[in-house]
PDB file of C-alpha atoms and ligand atoms in Angstrom:
ATOM      1  CA  MET A 990      74.512 169.562-100.023  1.00  0.00           C
ATOM      2  CA  ASN A 991      75.338 169.901 -96.343  1.00  0.00           C
ATOM      3  CA  THR A 992      71.681 170.000 -95.360  1.00  0.00           C
ATOM      4  CA  THR A 993      70.087 168.557 -92.274  1.00  0.00           C
ATOM      5  CA  ILE A 994      66.613 167.095 -91.784  1.00  0.00           C
ATOM      6  CA  VAL A 995      64.834 165.742 -88.710  1.00  0.00           C
ATOM      7  CA  ILE A 996      62.642 162.704 -89.453  1.00  0.00           C
ATOM      8  CA  TYR A 997      60.327 161.360 -86.771  1.00  0.00           C
ATOM      9  CA  GLY A 998      57.805 158.601 -86.122  1.00  0.00           C
ATOM     10  CA  SER A 999      55.122 159.425 -83.577  1.00  0.00           C
ATOM     11  CA  SER A1000      51.811 157.801 -82.637  1.00  0.00           C
ATOM     12  CA  THR A1001      50.361 160.283 -80.153  1.00  0.00           C
ATOM     13  CA  GLY A1002      52.398 163.406 -80.865  1.00  0.00           C
ATOM     14  CA  THR A1003      55.145 163.350 -78.234  1.00  0.00           C
ATOM     15  CA  CYS A1004      58.012 162.497 -80.561  1.00  0.00           C
ATOM     16  CA  GLU A1005      56.565 164.858 -83.155  1.00  0.00           C
ATOM     17  CA  ALA A1006      56.700 167.801 -80.726  1.00  0.00           C
ATOM     18  CA  ILE A1007      60.268 166.905 -79.723  1.00  0.00           C
ATOM     19  CA  ALA A1008      61.307 166.610 -83.383  1.00  0.00           C
ATOM     20  CA  GLU A1009      59.883 170.046 -84.106  1.00  0.00           C
ATOM     21  CA  LYS A1010      61.759 171.484 -81.148  1.00  0.00           C
ATOM     22  CA  ILE A1011      65.063 169.952 -82.302  1.00  0.00           C
ATOM     23  CA  ALA A1012      64.520 171.140 -85.885  1.00  0.00           C
ATOM     24  CA  GLN A1013      63.692 174.637 -84.696  1.00  0.00           C
ATOM     25  CA  LYS A1014      66.895 174.799 -82.654  1.00  0.00           C
ATOM     26  CA  LEU A1015      68.914 173.551 -85.631  1.00  0.00           C
ATOM     27  CA  GLY A1016      67.038 175.750 -88.091  1.00  0.00           C
ATOM     28  CA  CYS A1017      66.393 172.777 -90.356  1.00  0.00           C
ATOM     29  CA  GLU A1018      63.510 170.898 -91.963  1.00  0.00           C
ATOM     30  CA  VAL A1019      61.383 168.363 -90.115  1.00  0.00           C
ATOM     31  CA  MET A1020      59.176 165.614 -91.534  1.00  0.00           C
ATOM     32  CA  ASN A1021      57.067 162.658 -90.509  1.00  0.00           C
ATOM     33  CA  VAL A1022      58.707 159.353 -91.494  1.00  0.00           C
ATOM     34  CA  GLN A1023      55.475 158.508 -93.327  1.00  0.00           C
ATOM     35  CA  GLY A1024      56.705 160.864 -96.067  1.00  0.00           C
ATOM     36  CA  LEU A1025      60.230 159.449 -96.269  1.00  0.00           C
ATOM     37  CA  SER A1026      61.456 158.645 -99.774  1.00  0.00           C
ATOM     38  CA  ALA A1027      64.771 157.859-101.433  1.00  0.00           C
ATOM     39  CA  ASP A1028      64.828 161.450-102.753  1.00  0.00           C
ATOM     40  CA  VAL A1029      64.627 162.859 -99.234  1.00  0.00           C
ATOM     41  CA  VAL A1030      67.533 160.654 -98.170  1.00  0.00           C
ATOM     42  CA  ASN A1031      69.593 161.528-101.253  1.00  0.00           C
ATOM     43  CA  ASN A1032      69.000 165.259-100.822  1.00  0.00           C
ATOM     44  CA  HIS A1033      70.293 165.506 -97.251  1.00  0.00           C
ATOM     45  CA  GLN A1034      73.743 165.006 -95.822  1.00  0.00           C
ATOM     46  CA  ASN A1035      72.720 164.844 -92.146  1.00  0.00           C
ATOM     47  CA  LEU A1036      69.700 162.851 -91.017  1.00  0.00           C
ATOM     48  CA  ILE A1037      68.422 163.149 -87.470  1.00  0.00           C
ATOM     49  CA  LEU A1038      66.040 160.299 -86.753  1.00  0.00           C
ATOM     50  CA  GLY A1039      63.580 160.083 -83.874  1.00  0.00           C
ATOM     51  CA  THR A1040      61.235 157.327 -82.756  1.00  0.00           C
ATOM     52  CA  SER A1041      59.027 156.679 -79.801  1.00  0.00           C
ATOM     53  CA  THR A1042      58.884 153.166 -78.346  1.00  0.00           C
ATOM     54  CA  TRP A1043      55.817 150.936 -78.458  1.00  0.00           C
ATOM     55  CA  GLY A1044      54.999 147.333 -77.519  1.00  0.00           C
ATOM     56  CA  ALA A1045      57.894 146.025 -75.456  1.00  0.00           C
ATOM     57  CA  GLY A1046      60.855 148.055 -76.669  1.00  0.00           C
ATOM     58  CA  GLU A1047      59.737 148.256 -80.277  1.00  0.00           C
ATOM     59  CA  LEU A1048      59.914 150.890 -82.976  1.00  0.00           C
ATOM     60  CA  GLN A1049      57.066 153.299 -83.589  1.00  0.00           C
ATOM     61  CA  ASP A1050      55.002 151.598 -86.328  1.00  0.00           C
ATOM     62  CA  ASP A1051      55.748 153.973 -89.203  1.00  0.00           C
ATOM     63  CA  TRP A1052      59.469 153.353 -88.872  1.00  0.00           C
ATOM     64  CA  TYR A1053      59.231 149.784 -90.204  1.00  0.00           C
ATOM     65  CA  ASP A1054      58.562 151.142 -93.701  1.00  0.00           C
ATOM     66  CA  GLY A1055      60.904 154.076 -93.045  1.00  0.00           C
ATOM     67  CA  LEU A1056      63.792 151.736 -92.292  1.00  0.00           C
ATOM     68  CA  LYS A1057      63.210 149.916 -95.575  1.00  0.00           C
ATOM     69  CA  VAL A1058      63.551 153.236 -97.427  1.00  0.00           C
ATOM     70  CA  LEU A1059      66.804 153.992 -95.589  1.00  0.00           C
ATOM     71  CA  GLN A1060      68.175 150.508 -96.138  1.00  0.00           C
ATOM     72  CA  GLY A1061      67.465 150.769 -99.868  1.00  0.00           C
ATOM     73  CA  ALA A1062      69.340 154.082-100.175  1.00  0.00           C
ATOM     74  CA  GLU A1063      73.037 154.893-100.423  1.00  0.00           C
ATOM     75  CA  LEU A1064      73.976 155.899 -96.879  1.00  0.00           C
ATOM     76  CA  SER A1065      77.756 155.829 -96.954  1.00  0.00           C
ATOM     77  CA  GLY A1066      79.219 159.251 -96.287  1.00  0.00           C
ATOM     78  CA  LYS A1067      76.083 160.483 -94.529  1.00  0.00           C
ATOM     79  CA  THR A1068      75.859 161.453 -90.872  1.00  0.00           C
ATOM     80  CA  PHE A1069      73.076 160.231 -88.596  1.00  0.00           C
ATOM     81  CA  ALA A1070      72.063 161.251 -85.093  1.00  0.00           C
ATOM     82  CA  LEU A1071      69.261 159.448 -83.267  1.00  0.00           C
ATOM     83  CA  PHE A1072      66.820 160.307 -80.511  1.00  0.00           C
ATOM     84  CA  GLY A1073      64.102 158.312 -78.823  1.00  0.00           C
ATOM     85  CA  CYS A1074      61.061 158.992 -76.661  1.00  0.00           C
ATOM     86  CA  GLY A1075      60.002 156.576 -73.953  1.00  0.00           C
ATOM     87  CA  ASP A1076      58.692 156.103 -70.447  1.00  0.00           C
ATOM     88  CA  CYS A1077      61.260 154.946 -67.897  1.00  0.00           C
ATOM     89  CA  GLU A1078      58.725 154.418 -65.107  1.00  0.00           C
ATOM     90  CA  SER A1079      56.160 152.197 -66.835  1.00  0.00           C
ATOM     91  CA  TYR A1080      58.640 150.573 -69.222  1.00  0.00           C
ATOM     92  CA  GLY A1081      61.898 150.502 -67.279  1.00  0.00           C
ATOM     93  CA  ASP A1082      62.894 147.101 -68.721  1.00  0.00           C
ATOM     94  CA  THR A1083      62.576 148.233 -72.323  1.00  0.00           C
ATOM     95  CA  PHE A1084      63.328 151.930 -71.962  1.00  0.00           C
ATOM     96  CA  VAL A1085      63.607 153.638 -75.381  1.00  0.00           C
ATOM     97  CA  GLY A1086      64.037 150.239 -77.033  1.00  0.00           C
ATOM     98  CA  GLY A1087      62.851 151.783 -80.303  1.00  0.00           C
ATOM     99  CA  LEU A1088      65.967 153.938 -80.316  1.00  0.00           C
ATOM    100  CA  GLY A1089      68.020 150.739 -80.162  1.00  0.00           C
ATOM    101  CA  GLU A1090      66.020 149.212 -83.021  1.00  0.00           C
ATOM    102  CA  LEU A1091      66.567 152.315 -85.135  1.00  0.00           C
ATOM    103  CA  TYR A1092      70.307 152.067 -84.478  1.00  0.00           C
ATOM    104  CA  ASN A1093      70.352 148.355 -85.318  1.00  0.00           C
ATOM    105  CA  GLY A1094      68.517 149.112 -88.555  1.00  0.00           C
ATOM    106  CA  ILE A1095      71.115 151.555 -89.861  1.00  0.00           C
ATOM    107  CA  LYS A1096      74.400 150.492 -88.289  1.00  0.00           C
ATOM    108  CA  GLY A1097      76.644 148.824 -90.797  1.00  0.00           C
ATOM    109  CA  CYS A1098      75.173 150.869 -93.681  1.00  0.00           C
ATOM    110  CA  GLY A1099      78.384 152.874 -94.033  1.00  0.00           C
ATOM    111  CA  ALA A1100      77.048 156.028 -92.389  1.00  0.00           C
ATOM    112  CA  LYS A1101      78.591 157.856 -89.447  1.00  0.00           C
ATOM    113  CA  ILE A1102      76.360 157.756 -86.355  1.00  0.00           C
ATOM    114  CA  VAL A1103      77.010 160.534 -83.834  1.00  0.00           C
ATOM    115  CA  GLY A1104      75.403 161.706 -80.602  1.00  0.00           C
ATOM    116  CA  ALA A1105      75.796 158.795 -78.166  1.00  0.00           C
ATOM    117  CA  VAL A1106      74.743 159.788 -74.644  1.00  0.00           C
ATOM    118  CA  GLU A1107      75.999 158.724 -71.198  1.00  0.00           C
ATOM    119  CA  THR A1108      73.501 156.729 -69.114  1.00  0.00           C
ATOM    120  CA  ASP A1109      74.203 158.925 -66.059  1.00  0.00           C
ATOM    121  CA  GLY A1110      71.108 160.825 -64.991  1.00  0.00           C
ATOM    122  CA  TYR A1111      68.654 158.254 -66.375  1.00  0.00           C
ATOM    123  CA  THR A1112      66.751 155.747 -64.214  1.00  0.00           C
ATOM    124  CA  PHE A1113      65.887 152.485 -65.949  1.00  0.00           C
ATOM    125  CA  ASP A1114      66.517 148.747 -65.620  1.00  0.00           C
ATOM    126  CA  ASP A1115      67.355 147.713 -69.152  1.00  0.00           C
ATOM    127  CA  SER A1116      67.465 149.166 -72.638  1.00  0.00           C
ATOM    128  CA  GLU A1117      68.302 147.829 -76.086  1.00  0.00           C
ATOM    129  CA  ALA A1118      69.451 151.367 -76.839  1.00  0.00           C
ATOM    130  CA  VAL A1119      72.519 150.985 -74.619  1.00  0.00           C
ATOM    131  CA  VAL A1120      75.535 149.758 -76.572  1.00  0.00           C
ATOM    132  CA  ASP A1121      79.017 149.638 -75.037  1.00  0.00           C
ATOM    133  CA  GLY A1122      77.727 151.415 -71.935  1.00  0.00           C
ATOM    134  CA  LYS A1123      76.157 154.417 -73.690  1.00  0.00           C
ATOM    135  CA  PHE A1124      72.818 155.214 -75.266  1.00  0.00           C
ATOM    136  CA  VAL A1125      73.195 155.161 -79.050  1.00  0.00           C
ATOM    137  CA  GLY A1126      71.367 158.490 -79.223  1.00  0.00           C
ATOM    138  CA  LEU A1127      69.427 160.906 -77.056  1.00  0.00           C
ATOM    139  CA  PRO A1128      66.776 159.309 -74.804  1.00  0.00           C
ATOM    140  CA  LEU A1129      63.922 161.559 -73.720  1.00  0.00           C
ATOM    141  CA  ASP A1130      61.148 160.766 -71.280  1.00  0.00           C
ATOM    142  CA  ASP A1131      58.597 163.487 -71.767  1.00  0.00           C
ATOM    143  CA  ILE A1132      56.051 161.549 -69.681  1.00  0.00           C
ATOM    144  CA  ASN A1133      57.925 161.570 -66.357  1.00  0.00           C
ATOM    145  CA  GLU A1134      60.872 163.908 -66.889  1.00  0.00           C
ATOM    146  CA  ASP A1135      59.603 166.664 -69.148  1.00  0.00           C
ATOM    147  CA  ASP A1136      61.440 169.177 -66.961  1.00  0.00           C
ATOM    148  CA  LYS A1137      64.724 167.661 -68.202  1.00  0.00           C
ATOM    149  CA  THR A1138      63.853 167.566 -71.898  1.00  0.00           C
ATOM    150  CA  ASP A1139      65.048 171.044 -72.892  1.00  0.00           C
ATOM    151  CA  THR A1140      68.370 170.745 -71.068  1.00  0.00           C
ATOM    152  CA  ARG A1141      68.980 167.309 -72.553  1.00  0.00           C
ATOM    153  CA  ILE A1142      68.213 168.562 -76.059  1.00  0.00           C
ATOM    154  CA  GLU A1143      70.476 171.617 -75.653  1.00  0.00           C
ATOM    155  CA  ALA A1144      73.421 169.493 -74.465  1.00  0.00           C
ATOM    156  CA  TRP A1145      72.905 166.956 -77.232  1.00  0.00           C
ATOM    157  CA  ILE A1146      72.716 169.558 -79.973  1.00  0.00           C
ATOM    158  CA  ALA A1147      75.934 171.127 -78.702  1.00  0.00           C
ATOM    159  CA  ASP A1148      77.512 167.667 -78.903  1.00  0.00           C
ATOM    160  CA  ILE A1149      76.388 166.805 -82.441  1.00  0.00           C
ATOM    161  CA  LEU A1150      76.639 170.247 -84.051  1.00  0.00           C
ATOM    162  CA  PRO A1151      80.348 170.008 -84.958  1.00  0.00           C
ATOM    163  CA  ASP A1152      79.559 166.844 -86.961  1.00  0.00           C
ATOM    164  CA  LEU A1153      76.698 168.347 -88.974  1.00  0.00           C
TER     165      LEU A1153
HETATM  166  C1  LIG B 840      51.294 150.431 -75.115  1.00  0.00           C
HETATM  167  C2  LIG B 840      52.533 151.248 -74.881  1.00  0.00           C
HETATM  168  C3  LIG B 840      53.774 150.620 -74.916  1.00  0.00           C
HETATM  169  C4  LIG B 840      54.936 151.360 -74.647  1.00  0.00           C
HETATM  170  N1  LIG B 840      56.148 150.696 -74.607  1.00  0.00           N
HETATM  171  C5  LIG B 840      57.247 151.414 -74.234  1.00  0.00           C
HETATM  172  C6  LIG B 840      58.503 150.747 -74.075  1.00  0.00           C
HETATM  173  O1  LIG B 840      58.646 149.535 -74.259  1.00  0.00           O
HETATM  174  N2  LIG B 840      59.583 151.499 -73.706  1.00  0.00           N
HETATM  175  C7  LIG B 840      59.488 152.851 -73.464  1.00  0.00           C
HETATM  176  O2  LIG B 840      60.486 153.468 -73.112  1.00  0.00           O
HETATM  177  N3  LIG B 840      58.298 153.490 -73.627  1.00  0.00           N
HETATM  178  C8  LIG B 840      57.188 152.812 -73.996  1.00  0.00           C
HETATM  179  N4  LIG B 840      55.996 153.467 -74.132  1.00  0.00           N
HETATM  180  C9  LIG B 840      55.948 154.923 -73.908  1.00  0.00           C
HETATM  181  C10 LIG B 840      55.918 155.723 -75.187  1.00  0.00           C
HETATM  182  O3  LIG B 840      57.073 155.530 -75.967  1.00  0.00           O
HETATM  183  C11 LIG B 840      55.798 157.209 -74.816  1.00  0.00           C
HETATM  184  O4  LIG B 840      54.522 157.423 -74.286  1.00  0.00           O
HETATM  185  C12 LIG B 840      56.094 158.132 -75.964  1.00  0.00           C
HETATM  186  O5  LIG B 840      56.186 159.446 -75.457  1.00  0.00           O
HETATM  187  C13 LIG B 840      55.019 158.101 -77.050  1.00  0.00           C
HETATM  188  O6  LIG B 840      55.454 158.939 -78.090  1.00  0.00           O
HETATM  189  P1  LIG B 840      54.595 159.239 -79.411  1.00  0.00           P
HETATM  190  O7  LIG B 840      53.329 159.873 -78.962  1.00  0.00           O
HETATM  191  O8  LIG B 840      55.433 160.187 -80.168  1.00  0.00           O
HETATM  192  O9  LIG B 840      54.390 157.946 -80.136  1.00  0.00           O
HETATM  193  C14 LIG B 840      54.843 152.746 -74.390  1.00  0.00           C
HETATM  194  C15 LIG B 840      53.581 153.370 -74.384  1.00  0.00           C
HETATM  195  C16 LIG B 840      52.444 152.627 -74.606  1.00  0.00           C
HETATM  196  C17 LIG B 840      51.099 153.334 -74.528  1.00  0.00           C
END
C-alpha cells in the first residue's frame, strides 16, 4: 500500500493547478479536499497536502472539514509532505500562513512530515509556516513569482521522493 495522493484546497484554482502539476510529476492521484474521507486516508501511505492562504494567514476554507477527517483517522506510520500557495507581496506578514495551519493540524498525530524548505530565496516579513527557521513545506507564490514555481517544485520533489 505504498501509494501516494495529492490532496488540495483551492478557492480560485491556483492551488488546484499546482496540485495537478505535482501529481503529474509524481505520477500519482490528485483530489480536492472536499472529497476527503477516512477511506482515502486509510488507502494511501503518503499524503501530499496543499492549501492556499486566505484571510490573514488562514487555511483555505475546505481544509477545516478536511483536517477533521485527518484528525479522526489513524495517521501513525504515514508520511506527509505539505505545500502552500500565497502572495508574498500583498500578504508579506502572513505569507503562506495556511501552510503553517495545516502543519499545526497534523503535527503530533504520529505521522512523519517531510519536505521542509529553507527560507532563502523567499521575500516576506513573517509566516506561521516557518518553524525552527524553515518552512514546514513548500511555499509557492504563483501570483508574483510564477517563474520560480517549476524550479521550486522540481527541487522539492527531488527532496521528498526518497521518503515516499
Ligand atoms: C482576501 C485574500 C486574502 C489572502 N490572504 C493571504 C495571506 O494571508 N497570506 C498569503 O500568503 N496569501 C494570501 N492570499 C493570496 C492567496 O493565497 C493566493 O492568491 C492563492 O494563490 C490563492 O489560491 P487558490 O486560488 O488556490 O485559493 C490572499 C488572497 C486574498 C484574495
